[in-house]
CSV table of C-alpha atoms in Angstrom, one decimal:
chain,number,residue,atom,x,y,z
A,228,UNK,CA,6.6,76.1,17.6
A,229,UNK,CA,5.6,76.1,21.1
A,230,UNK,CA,3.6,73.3,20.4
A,231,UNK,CA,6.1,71.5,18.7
A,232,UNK,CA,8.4,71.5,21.6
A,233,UNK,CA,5.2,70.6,24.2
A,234,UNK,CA,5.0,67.8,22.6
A,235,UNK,CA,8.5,66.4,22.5
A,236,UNK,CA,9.0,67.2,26.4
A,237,UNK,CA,6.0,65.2,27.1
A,238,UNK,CA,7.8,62.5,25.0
A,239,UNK,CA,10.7,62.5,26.5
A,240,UNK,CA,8.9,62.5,30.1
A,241,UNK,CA,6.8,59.9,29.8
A,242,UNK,CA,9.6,57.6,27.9
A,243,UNK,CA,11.2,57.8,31.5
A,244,UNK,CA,7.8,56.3,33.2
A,245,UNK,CA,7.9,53.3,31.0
A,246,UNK,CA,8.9,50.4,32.5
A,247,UNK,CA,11.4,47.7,30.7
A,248,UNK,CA,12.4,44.4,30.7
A,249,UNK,CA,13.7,44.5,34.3
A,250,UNK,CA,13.8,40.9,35.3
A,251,UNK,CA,14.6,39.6,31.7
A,252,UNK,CA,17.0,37.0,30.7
A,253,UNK,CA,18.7,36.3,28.3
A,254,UNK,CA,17.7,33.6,26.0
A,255,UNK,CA,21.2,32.2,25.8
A,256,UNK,CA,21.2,31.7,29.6
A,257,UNK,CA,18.1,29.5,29.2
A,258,UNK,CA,17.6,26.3,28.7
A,259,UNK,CA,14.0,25.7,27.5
A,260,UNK,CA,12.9,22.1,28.7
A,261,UNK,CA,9.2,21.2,26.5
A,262,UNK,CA,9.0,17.8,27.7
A,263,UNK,CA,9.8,15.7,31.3
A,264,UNK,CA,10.3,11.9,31.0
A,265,UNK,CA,10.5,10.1,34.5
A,266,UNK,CA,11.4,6.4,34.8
A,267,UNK,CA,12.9,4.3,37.6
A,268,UNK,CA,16.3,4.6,38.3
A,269,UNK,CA,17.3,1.6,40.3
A,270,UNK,CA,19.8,0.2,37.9
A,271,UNK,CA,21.7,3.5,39.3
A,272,UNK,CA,21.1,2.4,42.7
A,273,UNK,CA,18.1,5.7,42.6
A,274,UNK,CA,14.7,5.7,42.6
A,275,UNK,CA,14.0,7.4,40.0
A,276,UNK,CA,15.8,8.7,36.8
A,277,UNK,CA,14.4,12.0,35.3
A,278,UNK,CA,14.8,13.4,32.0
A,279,UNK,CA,14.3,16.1,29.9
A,280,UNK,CA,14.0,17.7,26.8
A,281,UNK,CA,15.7,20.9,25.8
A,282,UNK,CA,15.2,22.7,22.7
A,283,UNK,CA,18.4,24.1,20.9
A,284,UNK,CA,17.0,27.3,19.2
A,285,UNK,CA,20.1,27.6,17.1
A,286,UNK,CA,18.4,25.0,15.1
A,287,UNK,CA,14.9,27.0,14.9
A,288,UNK,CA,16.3,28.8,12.2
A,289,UNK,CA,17.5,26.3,9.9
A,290,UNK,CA,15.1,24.1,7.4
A,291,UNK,CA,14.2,21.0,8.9
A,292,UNK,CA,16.0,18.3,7.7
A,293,UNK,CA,16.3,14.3,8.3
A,294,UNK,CA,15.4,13.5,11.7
A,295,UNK,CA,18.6,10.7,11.0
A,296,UNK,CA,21.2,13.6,11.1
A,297,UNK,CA,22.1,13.8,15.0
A,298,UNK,CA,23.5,17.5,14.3
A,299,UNK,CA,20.1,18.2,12.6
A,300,UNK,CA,18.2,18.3,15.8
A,301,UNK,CA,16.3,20.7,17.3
A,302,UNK,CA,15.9,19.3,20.8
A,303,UNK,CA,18.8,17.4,23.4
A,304,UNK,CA,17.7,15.2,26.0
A,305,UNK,CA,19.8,14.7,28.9
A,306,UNK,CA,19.0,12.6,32.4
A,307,UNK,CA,20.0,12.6,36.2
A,308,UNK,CA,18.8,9.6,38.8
A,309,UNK,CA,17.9,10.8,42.4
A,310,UNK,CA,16.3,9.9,45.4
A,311,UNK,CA,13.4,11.8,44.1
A,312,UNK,CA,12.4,13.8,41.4
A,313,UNK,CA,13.6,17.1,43.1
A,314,UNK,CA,16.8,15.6,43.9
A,315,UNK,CA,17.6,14.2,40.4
A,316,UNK,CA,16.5,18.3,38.9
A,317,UNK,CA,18.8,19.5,41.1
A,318,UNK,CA,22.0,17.3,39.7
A,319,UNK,CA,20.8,17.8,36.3
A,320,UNK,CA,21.2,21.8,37.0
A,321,UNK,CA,24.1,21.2,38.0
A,322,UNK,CA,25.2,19.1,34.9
A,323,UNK,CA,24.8,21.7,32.7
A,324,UNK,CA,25.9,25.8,32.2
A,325,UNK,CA,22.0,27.3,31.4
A,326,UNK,CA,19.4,28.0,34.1
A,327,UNK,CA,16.7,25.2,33.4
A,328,UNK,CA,13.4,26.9,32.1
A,329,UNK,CA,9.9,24.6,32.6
A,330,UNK,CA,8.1,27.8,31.7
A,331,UNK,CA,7.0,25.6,28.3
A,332,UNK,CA,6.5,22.3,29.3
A,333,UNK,CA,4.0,20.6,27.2
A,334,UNK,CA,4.3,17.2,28.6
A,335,UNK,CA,5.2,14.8,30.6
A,336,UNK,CA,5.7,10.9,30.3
A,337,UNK,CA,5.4,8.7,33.3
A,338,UNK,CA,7.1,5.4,32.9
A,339,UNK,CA,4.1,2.4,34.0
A,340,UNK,CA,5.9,0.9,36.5
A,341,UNK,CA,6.4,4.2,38.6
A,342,UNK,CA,2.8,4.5,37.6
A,343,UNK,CA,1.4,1.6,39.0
A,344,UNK,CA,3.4,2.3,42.5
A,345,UNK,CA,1.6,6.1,42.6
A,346,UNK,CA,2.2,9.4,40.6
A,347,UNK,CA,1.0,11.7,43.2
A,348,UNK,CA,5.1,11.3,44.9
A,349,UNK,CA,5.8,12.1,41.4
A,350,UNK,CA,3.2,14.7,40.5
A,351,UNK,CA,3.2,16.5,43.1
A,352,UNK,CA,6.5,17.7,43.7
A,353,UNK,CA,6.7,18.9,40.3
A,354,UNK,CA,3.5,20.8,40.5
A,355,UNK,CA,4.8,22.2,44.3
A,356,UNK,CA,8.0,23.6,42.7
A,357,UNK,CA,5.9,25.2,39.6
A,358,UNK,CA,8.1,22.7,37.1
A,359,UNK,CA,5.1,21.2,35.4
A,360,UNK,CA,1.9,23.6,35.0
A,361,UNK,CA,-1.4,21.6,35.8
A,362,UNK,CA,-2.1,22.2,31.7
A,363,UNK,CA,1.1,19.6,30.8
A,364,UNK,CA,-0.7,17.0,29.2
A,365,UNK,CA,0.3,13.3,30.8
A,366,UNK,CA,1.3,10.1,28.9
A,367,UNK,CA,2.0,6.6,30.4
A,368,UNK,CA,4.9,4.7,28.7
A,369,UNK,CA,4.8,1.4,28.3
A,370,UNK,CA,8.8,1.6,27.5
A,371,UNK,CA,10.9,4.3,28.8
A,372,UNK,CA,9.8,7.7,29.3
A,373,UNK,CA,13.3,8.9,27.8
A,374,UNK,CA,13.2,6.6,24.7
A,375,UNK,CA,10.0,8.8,24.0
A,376,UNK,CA,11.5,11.8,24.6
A,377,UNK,CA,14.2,11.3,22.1
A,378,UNK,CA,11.7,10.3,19.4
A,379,UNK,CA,12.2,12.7,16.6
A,380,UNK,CA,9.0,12.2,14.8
A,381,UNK,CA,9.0,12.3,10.6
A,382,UNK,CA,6.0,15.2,10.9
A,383,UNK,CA,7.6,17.7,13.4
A,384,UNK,CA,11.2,18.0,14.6
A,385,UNK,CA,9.6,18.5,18.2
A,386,UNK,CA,8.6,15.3,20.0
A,387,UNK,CA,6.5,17.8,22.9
A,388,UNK,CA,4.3,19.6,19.4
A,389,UNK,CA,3.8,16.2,17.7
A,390,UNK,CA,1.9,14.8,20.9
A,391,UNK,CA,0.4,17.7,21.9
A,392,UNK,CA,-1.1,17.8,18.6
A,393,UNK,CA,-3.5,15.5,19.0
A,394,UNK,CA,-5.2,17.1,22.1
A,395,UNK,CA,-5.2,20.9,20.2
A,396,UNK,CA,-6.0,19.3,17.0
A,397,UNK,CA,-9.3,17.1,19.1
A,398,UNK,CA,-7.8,14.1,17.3
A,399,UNK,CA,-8.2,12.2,20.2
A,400,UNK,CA,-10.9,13.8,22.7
A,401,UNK,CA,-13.5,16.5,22.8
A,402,UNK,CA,-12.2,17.7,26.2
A,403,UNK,CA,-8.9,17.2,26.1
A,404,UNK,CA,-8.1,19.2,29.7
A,405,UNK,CA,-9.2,16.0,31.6
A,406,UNK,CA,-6.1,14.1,29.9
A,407,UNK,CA,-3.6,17.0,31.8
A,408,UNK,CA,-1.9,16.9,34.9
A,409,UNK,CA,-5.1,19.5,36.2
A,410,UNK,CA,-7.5,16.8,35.0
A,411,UNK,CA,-5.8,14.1,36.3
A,412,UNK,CA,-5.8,15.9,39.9
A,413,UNK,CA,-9.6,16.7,38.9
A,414,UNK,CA,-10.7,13.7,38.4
A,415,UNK,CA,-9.0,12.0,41.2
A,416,UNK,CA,-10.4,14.8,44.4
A,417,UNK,CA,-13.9,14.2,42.9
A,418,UNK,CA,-16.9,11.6,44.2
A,419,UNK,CA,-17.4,8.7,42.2
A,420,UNK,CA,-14.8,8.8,39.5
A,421,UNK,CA,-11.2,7.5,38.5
A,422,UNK,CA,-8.8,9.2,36.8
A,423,UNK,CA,-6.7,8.4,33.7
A,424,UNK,CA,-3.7,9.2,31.3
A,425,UNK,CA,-3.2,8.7,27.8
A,426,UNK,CA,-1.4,5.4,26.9
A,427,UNK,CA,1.9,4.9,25.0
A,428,UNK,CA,2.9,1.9,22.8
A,429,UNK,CA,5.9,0.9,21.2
A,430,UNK,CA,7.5,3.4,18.2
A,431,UNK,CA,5.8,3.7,15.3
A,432,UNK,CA,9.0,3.2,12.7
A,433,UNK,CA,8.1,4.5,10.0
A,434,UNK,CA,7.2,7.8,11.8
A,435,UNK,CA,9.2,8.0,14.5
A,436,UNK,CA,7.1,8.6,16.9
A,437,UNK,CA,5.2,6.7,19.7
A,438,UNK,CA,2.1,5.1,19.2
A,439,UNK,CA,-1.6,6.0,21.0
A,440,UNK,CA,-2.2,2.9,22.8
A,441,UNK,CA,-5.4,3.7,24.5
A,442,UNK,CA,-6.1,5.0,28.4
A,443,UNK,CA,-4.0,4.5,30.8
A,444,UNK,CA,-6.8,3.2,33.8
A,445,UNK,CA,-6.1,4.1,37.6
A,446,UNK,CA,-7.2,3.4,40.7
A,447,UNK,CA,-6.4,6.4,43.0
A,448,UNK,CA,-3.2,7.4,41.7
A,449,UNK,CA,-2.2,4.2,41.0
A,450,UNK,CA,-2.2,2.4,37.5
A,451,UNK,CA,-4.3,-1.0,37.4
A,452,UNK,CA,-4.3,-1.3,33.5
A,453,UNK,CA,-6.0,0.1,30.5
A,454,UNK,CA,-8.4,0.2,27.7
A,455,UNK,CA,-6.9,-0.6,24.4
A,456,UNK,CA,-7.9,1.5,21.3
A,457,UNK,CA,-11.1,-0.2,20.5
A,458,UNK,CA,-12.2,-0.1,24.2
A,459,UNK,CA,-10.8,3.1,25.0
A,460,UNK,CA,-13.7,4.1,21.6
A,461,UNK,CA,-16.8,2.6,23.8
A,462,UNK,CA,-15.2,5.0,26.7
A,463,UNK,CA,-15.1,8.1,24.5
A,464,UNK,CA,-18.9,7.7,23.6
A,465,UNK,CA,-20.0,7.2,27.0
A,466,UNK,CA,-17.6,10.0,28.1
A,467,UNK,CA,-19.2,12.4,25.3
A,468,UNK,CA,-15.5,12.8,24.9
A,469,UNK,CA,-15.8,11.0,20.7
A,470,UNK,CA,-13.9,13.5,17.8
A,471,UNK,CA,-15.9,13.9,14.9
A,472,UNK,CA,-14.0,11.0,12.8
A,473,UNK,CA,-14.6,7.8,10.9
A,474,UNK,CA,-15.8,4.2,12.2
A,475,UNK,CA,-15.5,0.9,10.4
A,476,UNK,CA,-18.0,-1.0,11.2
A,477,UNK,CA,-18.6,-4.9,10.2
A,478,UNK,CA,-21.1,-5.8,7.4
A,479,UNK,CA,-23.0,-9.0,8.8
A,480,UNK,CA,-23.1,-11.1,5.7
A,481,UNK,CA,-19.6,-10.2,4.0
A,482,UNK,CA,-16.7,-10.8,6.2
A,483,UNK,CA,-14.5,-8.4,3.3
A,484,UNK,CA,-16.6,-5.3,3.2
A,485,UNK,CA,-17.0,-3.2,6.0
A,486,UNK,CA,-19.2,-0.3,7.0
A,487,UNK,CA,-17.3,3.5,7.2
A,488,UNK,CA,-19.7,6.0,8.8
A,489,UNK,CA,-18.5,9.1,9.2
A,490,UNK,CA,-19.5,10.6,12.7
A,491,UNK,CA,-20.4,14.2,12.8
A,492,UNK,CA,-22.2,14.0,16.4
A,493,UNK,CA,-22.9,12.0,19.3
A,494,UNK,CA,-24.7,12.2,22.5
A,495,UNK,CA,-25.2,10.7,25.6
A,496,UNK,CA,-27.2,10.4,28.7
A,497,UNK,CA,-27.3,8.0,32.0
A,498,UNK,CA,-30.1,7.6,33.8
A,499,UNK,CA,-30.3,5.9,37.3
A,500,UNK,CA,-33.5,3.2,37.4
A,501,UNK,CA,-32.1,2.1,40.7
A,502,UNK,CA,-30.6,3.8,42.9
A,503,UNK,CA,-30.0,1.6,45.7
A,504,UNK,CA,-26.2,1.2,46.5
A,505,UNK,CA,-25.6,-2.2,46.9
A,506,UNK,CA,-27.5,-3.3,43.4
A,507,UNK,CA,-27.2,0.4,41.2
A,508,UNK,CA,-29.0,-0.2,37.8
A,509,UNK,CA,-28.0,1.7,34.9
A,510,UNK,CA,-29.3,3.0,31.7
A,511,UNK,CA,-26.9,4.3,29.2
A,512,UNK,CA,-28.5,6.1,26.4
A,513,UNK,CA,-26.0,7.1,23.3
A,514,UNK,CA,-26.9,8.8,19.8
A,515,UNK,CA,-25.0,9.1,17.0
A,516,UNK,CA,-25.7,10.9,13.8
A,517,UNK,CA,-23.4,10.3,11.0
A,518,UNK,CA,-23.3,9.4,7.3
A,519,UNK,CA,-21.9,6.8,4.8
A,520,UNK,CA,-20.3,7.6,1.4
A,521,UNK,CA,-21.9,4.8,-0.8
A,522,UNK,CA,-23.0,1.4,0.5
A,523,UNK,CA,-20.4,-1.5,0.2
A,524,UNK,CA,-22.4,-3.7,2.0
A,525,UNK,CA,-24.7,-4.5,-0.7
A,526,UNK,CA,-23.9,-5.3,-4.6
A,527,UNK,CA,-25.2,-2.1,-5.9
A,528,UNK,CA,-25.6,1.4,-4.5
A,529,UNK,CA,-29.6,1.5,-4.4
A,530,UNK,CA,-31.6,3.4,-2.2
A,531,UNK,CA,-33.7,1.2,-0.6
A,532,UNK,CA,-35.3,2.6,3.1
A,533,UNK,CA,-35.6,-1.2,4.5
A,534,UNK,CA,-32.0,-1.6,3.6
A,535,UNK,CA,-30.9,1.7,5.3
A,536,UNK,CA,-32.5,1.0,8.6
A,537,UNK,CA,-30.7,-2.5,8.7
A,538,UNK,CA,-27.6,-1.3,8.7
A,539,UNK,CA,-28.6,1.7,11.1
A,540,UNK,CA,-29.4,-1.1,13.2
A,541,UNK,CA,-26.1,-3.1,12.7
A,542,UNK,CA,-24.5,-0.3,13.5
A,543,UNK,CA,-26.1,0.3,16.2
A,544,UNK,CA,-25.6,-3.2,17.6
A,545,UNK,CA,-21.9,-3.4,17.0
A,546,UNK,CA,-21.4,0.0,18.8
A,547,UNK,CA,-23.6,-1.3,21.6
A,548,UNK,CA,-21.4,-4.2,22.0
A,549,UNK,CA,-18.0,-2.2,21.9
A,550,UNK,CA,-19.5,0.1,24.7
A,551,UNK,CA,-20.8,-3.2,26.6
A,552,UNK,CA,-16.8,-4.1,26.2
A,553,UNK,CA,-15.2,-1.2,27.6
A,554,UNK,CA,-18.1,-1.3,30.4
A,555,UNK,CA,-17.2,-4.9,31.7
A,556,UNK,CA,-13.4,-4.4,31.4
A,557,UNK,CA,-13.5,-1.8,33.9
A,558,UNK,CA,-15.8,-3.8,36.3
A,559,UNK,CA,-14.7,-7.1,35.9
A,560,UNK,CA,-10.5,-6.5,35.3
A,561,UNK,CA,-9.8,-3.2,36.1
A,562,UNK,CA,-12.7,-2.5,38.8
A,563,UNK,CA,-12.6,1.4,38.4
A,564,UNK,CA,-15.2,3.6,37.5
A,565,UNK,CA,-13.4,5.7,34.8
A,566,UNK,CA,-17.0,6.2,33.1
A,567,UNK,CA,-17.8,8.2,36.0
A,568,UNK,CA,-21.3,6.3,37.1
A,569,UNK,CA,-20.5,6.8,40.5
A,570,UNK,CA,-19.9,10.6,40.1
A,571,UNK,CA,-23.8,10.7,38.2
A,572,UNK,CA,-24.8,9.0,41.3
A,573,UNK,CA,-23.6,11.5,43.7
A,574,UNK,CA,-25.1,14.4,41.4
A,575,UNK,CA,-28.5,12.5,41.4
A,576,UNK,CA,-29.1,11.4,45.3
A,577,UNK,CA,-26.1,13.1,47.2
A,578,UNK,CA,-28.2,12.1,50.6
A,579,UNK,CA,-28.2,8.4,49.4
A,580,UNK,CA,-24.1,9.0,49.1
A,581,UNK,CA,-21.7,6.8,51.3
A,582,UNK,CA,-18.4,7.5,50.1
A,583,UNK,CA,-16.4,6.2,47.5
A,584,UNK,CA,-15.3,3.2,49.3
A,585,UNK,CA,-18.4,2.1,49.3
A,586,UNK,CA,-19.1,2.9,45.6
A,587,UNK,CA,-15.7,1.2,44.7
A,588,UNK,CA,-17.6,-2.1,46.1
A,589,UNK,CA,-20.7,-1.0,44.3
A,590,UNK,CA,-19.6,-0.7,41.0
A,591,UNK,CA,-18.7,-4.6,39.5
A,592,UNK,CA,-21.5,-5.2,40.6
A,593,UNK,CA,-24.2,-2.4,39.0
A,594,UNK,CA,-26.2,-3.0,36.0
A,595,UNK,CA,-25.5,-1.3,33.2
A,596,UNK,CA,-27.7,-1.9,30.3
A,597,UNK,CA,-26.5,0.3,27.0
A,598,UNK,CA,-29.2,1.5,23.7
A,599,UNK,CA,-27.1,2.8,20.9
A,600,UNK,CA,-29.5,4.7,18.4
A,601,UNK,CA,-27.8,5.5,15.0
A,602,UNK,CA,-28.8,8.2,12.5
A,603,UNK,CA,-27.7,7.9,9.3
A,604,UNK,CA,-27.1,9.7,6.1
A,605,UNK,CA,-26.8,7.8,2.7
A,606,UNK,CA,-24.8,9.6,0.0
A,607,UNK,CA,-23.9,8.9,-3.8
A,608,UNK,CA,-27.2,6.3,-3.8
A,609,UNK,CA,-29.9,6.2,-6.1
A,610,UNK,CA,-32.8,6.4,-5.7
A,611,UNK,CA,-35.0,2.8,-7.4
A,612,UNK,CA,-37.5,4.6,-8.9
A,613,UNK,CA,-35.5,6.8,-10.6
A,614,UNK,CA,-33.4,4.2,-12.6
């Protein structure tokens, strides 16, 4: 007995020790924003307009339905101009009766014309005032940034989990914290390398949704273009940053067939074989390894080794050619290292370093020579001398 009642005084004593929810709030006093949208707001007579995205979680609880049905939805999205972004928070605050919560912010889309003046007036307030975590990814609109955020995509209800999906699901890139606010930031404080964003197209209508249309390029923290989706895939290889995923590739002899090799792996090195700043050469070294379900490139499915080594070798030449294209677009248009050549550079011969001005001249002018070396797998072929 004496036990017994030991036992539920030390209950009751340490129950009093145990802290609570102390600082809590309620969830009905919150209003959770998961996605910021900032375009210019000079049609207001503003500089900028913000939005953002609020999530109704009423809704949570009820099956999703057609994105169509306006009462359906599980998010709101309402906007403020200002004089900054600080400015046009503030009024939207005071616009509505919930204490605004960025503690979930997934995203945030930057319209391209605020992008091409500078993002770090934009960034960095948000960042200062703990709105925006340096894990938000960051998009660049081609259209507004609010249009986007009112997307209600056909695969998810929330427009912030649908494009954070493809960084968490490496849809897009192996290392997918270089395409976040953080990385941005990163990428722009370091020697020898530009930073980027992930580019948005047009709505896709039959989901809903925007479109991936390739990196956003900068120059500092301004935008100077972009490598579309076939350029942006010579960046990922040379970036080590390419998902495991398919490629269609051309066969040379039959404009209608094509060549789908799925890659499982691919590597690459750079190596310096000059080093002298105002002539840099480059070697860029990638490997792939990969396989091919069939062979439509020839009339029959045959194994036959000659034949598998040609087409290692056309695909080999056709990558080579689509890294040779992203490589001269950023030289010769966008003249900005977003490879990071200039950042190898400073890791080989930091003595030999002179800033990144004078890299920035450098660079159109460095020769970059690229070896793509593809190897393959054959499956469902036969082998000739068992037919």
């Amino acid at each position: 007995m004496t036990k017994i009642l030991l036992i539920i005084l030390l209950s009751v004593f340490f129950s009093f020790t145990l802290t609570a929810c102390w600082d809590g709030i309620e969830l009905q006093n919150r209003a959770i924003v998961l996605m910021v949208g900032i375009d210019p707001g000079k049609e207001d007579g503003q500089e900028i307009k913000v939005s953002v995205q609020i999530a109704r979680p009423q809704m949570f609880k009820n099956p999703v339905k057609a994105a169509s049905q306006s009462e359906n939805k599980k998010t709101i999205v309402i906007s403020q101009t200002g004089v900054n972004a600080a400015d046009a928070l503030r009024k939207l605050q005071l616009s509505i009766d919930r204490t605004l919560f960025f503690g979930h912010v997934r995203a945030i889309v930057v319209n391209e014309q605020l992008a091409r003046e500078g993002l770090l007036r934009i960034l960095d307030p948000l960042l200062q005032a703990r709105i925006v975590s340096r894990e938000s990814w960051l998009f660049i609109s081609t259209h507004s940034a609010k249009a986007i955020l009112k997307d209600i995509p056909m695969l998810d209800p929330i427009p912030s989990t649908y494009l954070s999906n493809f960084f968490e699901n490496n849809i897009l890139l192996n290392r997918p914290y270089d395409a976040t606010i953080g990385g941005f930031h990163q990428r722009l404080v370091s020697p020898g390398i530009q930073p980027y964003g992930i580019w948005l197209g047009e709505s896709n209508e039959s989901l809903s949704a925007p479109t991936i249309k390739g990196i956003a390029a900068f120059f500092g923290d301004q935008m100077v273009g972009g490598l579309q989706k076939d350029q942006a895939i010579g960046w990922e290889f040379v970036e080590n940053q390419f998902p495991k995923s398919p490629l269609i590739f051309q066969c040379p002899h039959h404009k209608n067939r094509h060549i789908v090799v799925e890659i499982n792996d691919s590597r690459t090195t750079i190596h310096f074989t000059d080093m002298r700043l105002d002539q840099p050469a480059i070697r860029v070294h990638v490997s792939i390894h990969g396989y091919i379900e069939g062979n439509t490139c020839t009339k029959n499915n045959i194994e036959d080794i000659r034949q598998e080594l040609y087409i290692e070798r056309i695909v080999s030449k056709q990558l080579a050619r689509n890294i040779e294209a992203s490589i001269q677009q950023t030289q010769t248009v966008l003249h900005a290292d977003l490879f990071g050549f200039g950042r190898m550079f400073y890791w080989y011969a930091p003595q030999k370093w002179q800033g990144n001005s004078k890299w920035d001249q450098a660079y159109p002018h460095a020769k970059i020579h690229v070896q793509v070396k593809a190897y393959l797998e054959f499956l469902s072929t036969y082998r000739r001398d068992l037919l």
